[in-house]
PDB file of N, CA and C in Angstrom:
ATOM      1  N   LEU A   1     -21.467 -87.788  21.883  1.00  0.00           N
ATOM      2  CA  LEU A   1     -21.104 -86.940  22.902  1.00  0.00           C
ATOM      3  C   LEU A   1     -21.659 -86.873  24.633  1.00  0.00           C
ATOM      4  N   ALA A   2     -22.708 -87.470  24.581  1.00  0.00           N
ATOM      5  CA  ALA A   2     -22.872 -88.128  25.596  1.00  0.00           C
ATOM      6  C   ALA A   2     -22.414 -89.155  26.349  1.00  0.00           C
ATOM      7  N   THR A   3     -22.453 -89.702  25.471  1.00  0.00           N
ATOM      8  CA  THR A   3     -21.680 -91.147  25.413  1.00  0.00           C
ATOM      9  C   THR A   3     -20.038 -90.898  26.066  1.00  0.00           C
ATOM     10  N   LEU A   4     -19.579 -90.251  25.484  1.00  0.00           N
ATOM     11  CA  LEU A   4     -17.889 -89.036  25.757  1.00  0.00           C
ATOM     12  C   LEU A   4     -18.241 -88.647  27.268  1.00  0.00           C
ATOM     13  N   GLY A   5     -19.575 -88.252  27.229  1.00  0.00           N
ATOM     14  CA  GLY A   5     -19.314 -87.462  28.891  1.00  0.00           C
ATOM     15  C   GLY A   5     -19.398 -88.542  30.075  1.00  0.00           C
ATOM     16  N   ARG A   6     -19.935 -89.560  29.725  1.00  0.00           N
ATOM     17  CA  ARG A   6     -20.697 -90.590  30.438  1.00  0.00           C
ATOM     18  C   ARG A   6     -19.338 -91.495  31.151  1.00  0.00           C
ATOM     19  N   TYR A   7     -18.739 -92.051  30.352  1.00  0.00           N
ATOM     20  CA  TYR A   7     -17.339 -92.295  29.866  1.00  0.00           C
ATOM     21  C   TYR A   7     -16.611 -91.571  31.327  1.00  0.00           C
ATOM     22  N   ALA A   8     -16.130 -90.876  30.776  1.00  0.00           N
ATOM     23  CA  ALA A   8     -15.086 -89.566  31.374  1.00  0.00           C
ATOM     24  C   ALA A   8     -15.805 -89.324  32.914  1.00  0.00           C
ATOM     25  N   CYS A   9     -17.451 -89.384  33.101  1.00  0.00           N
ATOM     26  CA  CYS A   9     -17.929 -89.881  34.442  1.00  0.00           C
ATOM     27  C   CYS A   9     -17.563 -91.209  35.284  1.00  0.00           C
ATOM     28  N   ASP A  10     -17.702 -91.725  34.162  1.00  0.00           N
ATOM     29  CA  ASP A  10     -17.657 -93.426  35.186  1.00  0.00           C
ATOM     30  C   ASP A  10     -16.310 -93.560  34.964  1.00  0.00           C
ATOM     31  N   SER A  11     -15.219 -93.383  34.746  1.00  0.00           N
ATOM     32  CA  SER A  11     -13.590 -92.976  34.424  1.00  0.00           C
ATOM     33  C   SER A  11     -13.876 -92.055  36.261  1.00  0.00           C
ATOM     34  N   ALA A  12     -13.744 -91.402  36.431  1.00  0.00           N
ATOM     35  CA  ALA A  12     -13.478 -90.543  37.567  1.00  0.00           C
ATOM     36  C   ALA A  12     -14.128 -91.737  38.424  1.00  0.00           C
ATOM     37  N   ARG A  13     -15.188 -92.266  39.126  1.00  0.00           N
ATOM     38  CA  ARG A  13     -16.044 -92.451  39.682  1.00  0.00           C
ATOM     39  C   ARG A  13     -15.207 -94.017  39.742  1.00  0.00           C
ATOM     40  N   ALA A  14     -14.506 -94.218  39.029  1.00  0.00           N
ATOM     41  CA  ALA A  14     -13.674 -95.796  38.780  1.00  0.00           C
ATOM     42  C   ALA A  14     -12.926 -95.783  39.337  1.00  0.00           C
ATOM     43  N   GLN A  15     -12.445 -94.317  39.551  1.00  0.00           N
ATOM     44  CA  GLN A  15     -10.823 -94.224  39.968  1.00  0.00           C
ATOM     45  C   GLN A  15     -10.910 -94.187  41.834  1.00  0.00           C
ATOM     46  N   THR A  16     -11.711 -93.205  41.878  1.00  0.00           N
ATOM     47  CA  THR A  16     -11.881 -93.090  42.778  1.00  0.00           C
ATOM     48  C   THR A  16     -12.738 -94.569  43.681  1.00  0.00           C
ATOM     49  N   ALA A  17     -13.420 -95.243  43.430  1.00  0.00           N
ATOM     50  CA  ALA A  17     -13.422 -96.300  44.493  1.00  0.00           C
ATOM     51  C   ALA A  17     -11.802 -97.118  44.048  1.00  0.00           C
ATOM     52  N   ALA A  18     -11.253 -97.397  43.000  1.00  0.00           N
ATOM     53  CA  ALA A  18      -9.946 -98.092  43.044  1.00  0.00           C
ATOM     54  C   ALA A  18      -9.182 -97.568  44.256  1.00  0.00           C
ATOM     55  N   ASP A  19      -9.152 -96.513  44.248  1.00  0.00           N
ATOM     56  CA  ASP A  19      -8.436 -95.839  45.695  1.00  0.00           C
ATOM     57  C   ASP A  19      -8.722 -96.310  46.863  1.00  0.00           C
ATOM     58  N   ALA A  20     -10.163 -96.522  46.935  1.00  0.00           N
ATOM     59  CA  ALA A  20     -10.515 -96.337  48.266  1.00  0.00           C
ATOM     60  C   ALA A  20     -10.874 -98.327  48.379  1.00  0.00           C
ATOM     61  N   SER A  21     -10.998 -98.613  47.154  1.00  0.00           N
ATOM     62  CA  SER A  21     -10.895-100.563  47.645  1.00  0.00           C
ATOM     63  C   SER A  21      -9.200-100.749  47.842  1.00  0.00           C
ATOM     64  N   ALA A  22      -7.969-100.045  47.555  1.00  0.00           N
ATOM     65  CA  ALA A  22      -6.940-100.470  47.885  1.00  0.00           C
ATOM     66  C   ALA A  22      -6.746-100.496  48.789  1.00  0.00           C
ATOM     67  N   LEU A  23      -6.815 -98.971  49.660  1.00  0.00           N
ATOM     68  CA  LEU A  23      -6.594 -98.644  50.950  1.00  0.00           C
ATOM     69  C   LEU A  23      -7.640 -99.574  51.710  1.00  0.00           C
ATOM     70  N   ALA A  24      -8.628-100.241  51.587  1.00  0.00           N
ATOM     71  CA  ALA A  24      -9.464-100.980  52.186  1.00  0.00           C
ATOM     72  C   ALA A  24      -8.563-101.825  52.784  1.00  0.00           C
ATOM     73  N   ALA A  25      -8.460-102.786  51.566  1.00  0.00           N
ATOM     74  CA  ALA A  25      -7.194-104.461  51.083  1.00  0.00           C
ATOM     75  C   ALA A  25      -5.998-104.004  51.941  1.00  0.00           C
ATOM     76  N   VAL A  26      -5.650-103.218  51.625  1.00  0.00           N
ATOM     77  CA  VAL A  26      -4.283-103.585  52.170  1.00  0.00           C
ATOM     78  C   VAL A  26      -4.171-103.632  54.238  1.00  0.00           C
ATOM     79  N   THR A  27      -5.158-103.266  54.364  1.00  0.00           N
ATOM     80  CA  THR A  27      -5.907-103.657  56.003  1.00  0.00           C
ATOM     81  C   THR A  27      -6.794-104.889  56.112  1.00  0.00           C
ATOM     82  N   GLY A  28      -7.985-104.220  55.266  1.00  0.00           N
ATOM     83  CA  GLY A  28      -9.194-105.386  55.549  1.00  0.00           C
ATOM     84  C   GLY A  28      -9.123-106.912  54.812  1.00  0.00           C
ATOM     85  N   GLY A  29      -8.285-106.735  53.491  1.00  0.00           N
ATOM     86  CA  GLY A  29      -8.436-108.023  52.742  1.00  0.00           C
ATOM     87  C   GLY A  29      -9.845-107.679  51.914  1.00  0.00           C
ATOM     88  N   ARG A  30      -9.718-109.069  50.988  1.00  0.00           N
ATOM     89  CA  ARG A  30     -10.635-108.764  49.954  1.00  0.00           C
ATOM     90  C   ARG A  30     -12.095-108.001  50.390  1.00  0.00           C
ATOM     91  N   SER A  31     -12.475-108.495  51.465  1.00  0.00           N
ATOM     92  CA  SER A  31     -13.729-108.464  51.480  1.00  0.00           C
ATOM     93  C   SER A  31     -14.274-106.839  52.061  1.00  0.00           C
ATOM     94  N   GLN A  32     -13.138-106.112  52.352  1.00  0.00           N
ATOM     95  CA  GLN A  32     -13.226-104.849  52.474  1.00  0.00           C
ATOM     96  C   GLN A  32     -13.313-104.394  51.082  1.00  0.00           C
ATOM     97  N   ALA A  33     -12.102-104.337  50.156  1.00  0.00           N
ATOM     98  CA  ALA A  33     -12.139-103.778  48.949  1.00  0.00           C
ATOM     99  C   ALA A  33     -13.546-104.493  47.896  1.00  0.00           C
ATOM    100  N   MET A  34     -13.922-104.899  48.078  1.00  0.00           N
ATOM    101  CA  MET A  34     -14.650-105.350  47.611  1.00  0.00           C
ATOM    102  C   MET A  34     -16.186-104.378  48.112  1.00  0.00           C
ATOM    103  N   ALA A  35     -16.457-104.350  49.533  1.00  0.00           N
ATOM    104  CA  ALA A  35     -17.827-103.268  50.157  1.00  0.00           C
ATOM    105  C   ALA A  35     -16.614-101.997  49.275  1.00  0.00           C
ATOM    106  N   TRP A  36     -15.923-101.480  49.407  1.00  0.00           N
ATOM    107  CA  TRP A  36     -15.838-100.285  49.124  1.00  0.00           C
ATOM    108  C   TRP A  36     -15.860 -99.588  47.842  1.00  0.00           C
ATOM    109  N   ALA A  37     -15.505-100.687  46.754  1.00  0.00           N
ATOM    110  CA  ALA A  37     -15.878-100.716  45.571  1.00  0.00           C
ATOM    111  C   ALA A  37     -17.395-100.070  45.568  1.00  0.00           C
ATOM    112  N   ALA A  38     -18.563-101.339  45.632  1.00  0.00           N
ATOM    113  CA  ALA A  38     -20.102-101.249  46.007  1.00  0.00           C
ATOM    114  C   ALA A  38     -20.128 -99.972  46.650  1.00  0.00           C
ATOM    115  N   ALA A  39     -19.842 -99.473  47.798  1.00  0.00           N
ATOM    116  CA  ALA A  39     -19.717 -97.854  48.391  1.00  0.00           C
ATOM    117  C   ALA A  39     -19.488 -97.117  47.297  1.00  0.00           C
ATOM    118  N   ASN A  40     -18.623 -97.213  46.179  1.00  0.00           N
ATOM    119  CA  ASN A  40     -18.719 -96.421  45.406  1.00  0.00           C
ATOM    120  C   ASN A  40     -19.209 -96.432  43.881  1.00  0.00           C
ATOM    121  N   GLY A  41     -19.896 -97.350  44.149  1.00  0.00           N
ATOM    122  CA  GLY A  41     -20.297 -97.313  42.560  1.00  0.00           C
ATOM    123  C   GLY A  41     -19.727 -98.323  41.643  1.00  0.00           C
ATOM    124  N   ALA A  42     -18.542 -99.456  42.065  1.00  0.00           N
ATOM    125  CA  ALA A  42     -18.086-100.042  41.240  1.00  0.00           C
ATOM    126  C   ALA A  42     -18.274-101.615  41.588  1.00  0.00           C
ATOM    127  N   GLU A  43     -17.433-102.086  40.860  1.00  0.00           N
ATOM    128  CA  GLU A  43     -17.318-103.632  40.758  1.00  0.00           C
ATOM    129  C   GLU A  43     -15.713-104.167  41.157  1.00  0.00           C
ATOM    130  N   LEU A  44     -15.531-104.238  42.022  1.00  0.00           N
ATOM    131  CA  LEU A  44     -14.195-105.186  41.916  1.00  0.00           C
ATOM    132  C   LEU A  44     -14.003-106.201  41.248  1.00  0.00           C
ATOM    133  N   VAL A  45     -12.685-106.438  40.275  1.00  0.00           N
ATOM    134  CA  VAL A  45     -12.413-107.229  38.908  1.00  0.00           C
ATOM    135  C   VAL A  45     -11.506-107.820  39.582  1.00  0.00           C
ATOM    136  N   ALA A  46     -10.623-107.512  39.924  1.00  0.00           N
ATOM    137  CA  ALA A  46      -9.012-107.936  40.289  1.00  0.00           C
ATOM    138  C   ALA A  46      -8.361-107.606  41.803  1.00  0.00           C
ATOM    139  N   LEU A  47      -7.960-108.439  42.290  1.00  0.00           N
ATOM    140  CA  LEU A  47      -7.328-108.045  43.560  1.00  0.00           C
ATOM    141  C   LEU A  47      -5.638-109.014  43.867  1.00  0.00           C
ATOM    142  N   HIS A  48      -4.518-108.358  43.902  1.00  0.00           N
ATOM    143  CA  HIS A  48      -3.423-108.854  43.642  1.00  0.00           C
ATOM    144  C   HIS A  48      -2.726-108.198  45.140  1.00  0.00           C
ATOM    145  N   ARG A  49      -2.173-109.295  45.583  1.00  0.00           N
ATOM    146  CA  ARG A  49      -1.564-108.900  47.100  1.00  0.00           C
ATOM    147  C   ARG A  49      -0.225-109.425  47.321  1.00  0.00           C
ATOM    148  N   ALA A  50       0.824-108.921  47.808  1.00  0.00           N
ATOM    149  CA  ALA A  50       1.939-109.283  48.003  1.00  0.00           C
ATOM    150  C   ALA A  50       2.289-108.904  49.688  1.00  0.00           C
ATOM    151  N   ASP A  51       3.256-109.883  50.324  1.00  0.00           N
ATOM    152  CA  ASP A  51       4.009-109.465  51.713  1.00  0.00           C
ATOM    153  C   ASP A  51       4.831-110.213  51.211  1.00  0.00           C
ATOM    154  N   ASP A  52       5.957-109.154  51.840  1.00  0.00           N
ATOM    155  CA  ASP A  52       7.483-109.352  51.454  1.00  0.00           C
ATOM    156  C   ASP A  52       8.638-108.705  52.831  1.00  0.00           C
ATOM    157  N   ASN A  53       9.133-109.561  53.123  1.00  0.00           N
ATOM    158  CA  ASN A  53       9.708-108.522  54.695  1.00  0.00           C
ATOM    159  C   ASN A  53      11.193-108.358  54.443  1.00  0.00           C
ATOM    160  N   GLY A  54      11.629-109.343  53.417  1.00  0.00           N
ATOM    161  CA  GLY A  54      12.985-109.309  52.473  1.00  0.00           C
ATOM    162  C   GLY A  54      13.985-109.142  53.964  1.00  0.00           C
ATOM    163  N   TRP A  55      15.089-108.251  53.792  1.00  0.00           N
ATOM    164  CA  TRP A  55      16.407-108.514  54.523  1.00  0.00           C
ATOM    165  C   TRP A  55      16.090-107.857  55.903  1.00  0.00           C
ATOM    166  N   SER A  56      14.374-106.493  56.212  1.00  0.00           N
ATOM    167  CA  SER A  56      14.616-106.098  56.983  1.00  0.00           C
ATOM    168  C   SER A  56      13.733-106.922  57.969  1.00  0.00           C
ATOM    169  N   ALA A  57      13.237-106.096  59.133  1.00  0.00           N
ATOM    170  CA  ALA A  57      12.132-106.441  60.593  1.00  0.00           C
ATOM    171  C   ALA A  57      11.113-106.411  59.966  1.00  0.00           C
ATOM    172  N   SER A  58      10.725-105.475  59.041  1.00  0.00           N
ATOM    173  CA  SER A  58       9.474-104.896  58.757  1.00  0.00           C
ATOM    174  C   SER A  58       8.680-105.473  57.820  1.00  0.00           C
ATOM    175  N   VAL A  59       7.458-105.758  57.733  1.00  0.00           N
ATOM    176  CA  VAL A  59       7.059-106.363  56.673  1.00  0.00           C
ATOM    177  C   VAL A  59       5.852-105.437  55.536  1.00  0.00           C
ATOM    178  N   VAL A  60       6.290-105.125  54.421  1.00  0.00           N
ATOM    179  CA  VAL A  60       6.013-104.726  53.500  1.00  0.00           C
ATOM    180  C   VAL A  60       4.549-105.162  53.054  1.00  0.00           C
ATOM    181  N   ARG A  61       3.301-104.947  52.679  1.00  0.00           N
ATOM    182  CA  ARG A  61       2.282-105.468  52.444  1.00  0.00           C
ATOM    183  C   ARG A  61       1.737-104.340  51.128  1.00  0.00           C
ATOM    184  N   VAL A  62       1.476-105.074  49.739  1.00  0.00           N
ATOM    185  CA  VAL A  62       1.314-104.535  48.330  1.00  0.00           C
ATOM    186  C   VAL A  62       0.042-105.100  48.283  1.00  0.00           C
ATOM    187  N   VAL A  63      -1.083-104.292  47.483  1.00  0.00           N
ATOM    188  CA  VAL A  63      -2.198-104.596  47.649  1.00  0.00           C
ATOM    189  C   VAL A  63      -2.359-103.927  46.315  1.00  0.00           C
ATOM    190  N   GLN A  64      -2.777-104.346  45.120  1.00  0.00           N
ATOM    191  CA  GLN A  64      -3.393-103.598  43.884  1.00  0.00           C
ATOM    192  C   GLN A  64      -4.359-104.179  43.492  1.00  0.00           C
ATOM    193  N   VAL A  65      -5.403-103.095  43.059  1.00  0.00           N
ATOM    194  CA  VAL A  65      -6.987-103.656  43.300  1.00  0.00           C
ATOM    195  C   VAL A  65      -7.420-103.290  41.085  1.00  0.00           C
ATOM    196  N   THR A  66      -8.221-103.718  40.925  1.00  0.00           N
ATOM    197  CA  THR A  66      -9.178-102.654  39.334  1.00  0.00           C
ATOM    198  C   THR A  66     -10.575-103.217  39.651  1.00  0.00           C
ATOM    199  N   VAL A  67     -10.815-102.348  39.304  1.00  0.00           N
ATOM    200  CA  VAL A  67     -12.333-101.745  39.446  1.00  0.00           C
ATOM    201  C   VAL A  67     -13.665-101.228  38.372  1.00  0.00           C
ATOM    202  N   ARG A  68     -14.630-101.868  38.243  1.00  0.00           N
ATOM    203  CA  ARG A  68     -15.350-101.607  37.095  1.00  0.00           C
ATOM    204  C   ARG A  68     -16.335-100.550  37.480  1.00  0.00           C
ATOM    205  N   VAL A  69     -16.210 -99.167  36.492  1.00  0.00           N
ATOM    206  CA  VAL A  69     -17.558 -99.046  36.727  1.00  0.00           C
ATOM    207  C   VAL A  69     -18.498 -98.754  35.361  1.00  0.00           C
ATOM    208  N   GLY A  70     -19.558 -99.542  34.955  1.00  0.00           N
ATOM    209  CA  GLY A  70     -19.840 -99.284  33.308  1.00  0.00           C
ATOM    210  C   GLY A  70     -18.685 -99.950  32.467  1.00  0.00           C
ATOM    211  N   THR A  71     -18.427 -99.526  31.561  1.00  0.00           N
ATOM    212  CA  THR A  71     -16.748 -99.287  30.527  1.00  0.00           C
ATOM    213  C   THR A  71     -16.013 -99.166  31.349  1.00  0.00           C
ATOM    214  N   ALA A  72     -15.701 -98.667  31.652  1.00  0.00           N
ATOM    215  CA  ALA A  72     -14.178 -97.885  32.552  1.00  0.00           C
ATOM    216  C   ALA A  72     -14.364 -98.792  34.099  1.00  0.00           C
ATOM    217  N   ARG A  73     -12.331 -98.661  34.039  1.00  0.00           N
ATOM    218  CA  ARG A  73     -12.045 -99.696  34.504  1.00  0.00           C
ATOM    219  C   ARG A  73     -10.847 -98.850  35.289  1.00  0.00           C
ATOM    220  N   ALA A  74     -10.268 -99.037  36.537  1.00  0.00           N
ATOM    221  CA  ALA A  74      -9.388 -98.102  37.311  1.00  0.00           C
ATOM    222  C   ALA A  74      -8.323 -99.449  37.680  1.00  0.00           C
ATOM    223  N   SER A  75      -7.416 -98.837  37.718  1.00  0.00           N
ATOM    224  CA  SER A  75      -6.356 -99.763  38.838  1.00  0.00           C
ATOM    225  C   SER A  75      -5.988 -98.329  40.141  1.00  0.00           C
ATOM    226  N   ALA A  76      -5.824 -99.255  41.191  1.00  0.00           N
ATOM    227  CA  ALA A  76      -4.773 -98.239  42.428  1.00  0.00           C
ATOM    228  C   ALA A  76      -3.918 -99.811  42.742  1.00  0.00           C
ATOM    229  N   ARG A  77      -2.829 -99.271  43.503  1.00  0.00           N
ATOM    230  CA  ARG A  77      -2.217 -99.959  44.259  1.00  0.00           C
ATOM    231  C   ARG A  77      -1.537 -99.297  45.861  1.00  0.00           C
ATOM    232  N   ALA A  78      -1.435 -99.719  47.011  1.00  0.00           N
ATOM    233  CA  ALA A  78      -1.518 -99.188  47.896  1.00  0.00           C
ATOM    234  C   ALA A  78      -0.600 -99.857  48.821  1.00  0.00           C
ATOM    235  N   ILE A  79       0.286 -99.760  49.618  1.00  0.00           N
ATOM    236  CA  ILE A  79       1.179 -99.831  50.726  1.00  0.00           C
ATOM    237  C   ILE A  79       1.116 -99.635  51.891  1.00  0.00           C
ATOM    238  N   LEU A  80       1.660-100.983  52.668  1.00  0.00           N
ATOM    239  CA  LEU A  80       2.089-100.781  54.159  1.00  0.00           C
ATOM    240  C   LEU A  80       2.827-101.163  54.490  1.00  0.00           C
ATOM    241  N   GLU A  81       3.644-100.744  55.292  1.00  0.00           N
ATOM    242  CA  GLU A  81       4.641-101.246  55.779  1.00  0.00           C
ATOM    243  C   GLU A  81       4.665-100.874  57.578  1.00  0.00           C
ATOM    244  N   SER A  82       4.951-102.183  58.283  1.00  0.00           N
ATOM    245  CA  SER A  82       4.645-102.120  59.603  1.00  0.00           C
ATOM    246  C   SER A  82       5.943-103.051  60.213  1.00  0.00           C
TER     247      SER A  82
END
């Protein structure tokens, strides 16, 4: 039962860290994503970034991160259009 409780807590912490890291990465890059993951007790395990301006004058930046807290993993995505 304690293991299940720890996993639930780690999962919640991982999701918070993933959300913060994705938002940081979309404007600040990998170093900011790593810093925000660490500040939330997580380790950044993956970061994928794509920039696309397609047919419009605006640029769309999409970042997806995956973090780990203990055995729990979580992913989040952030999109910035400028």
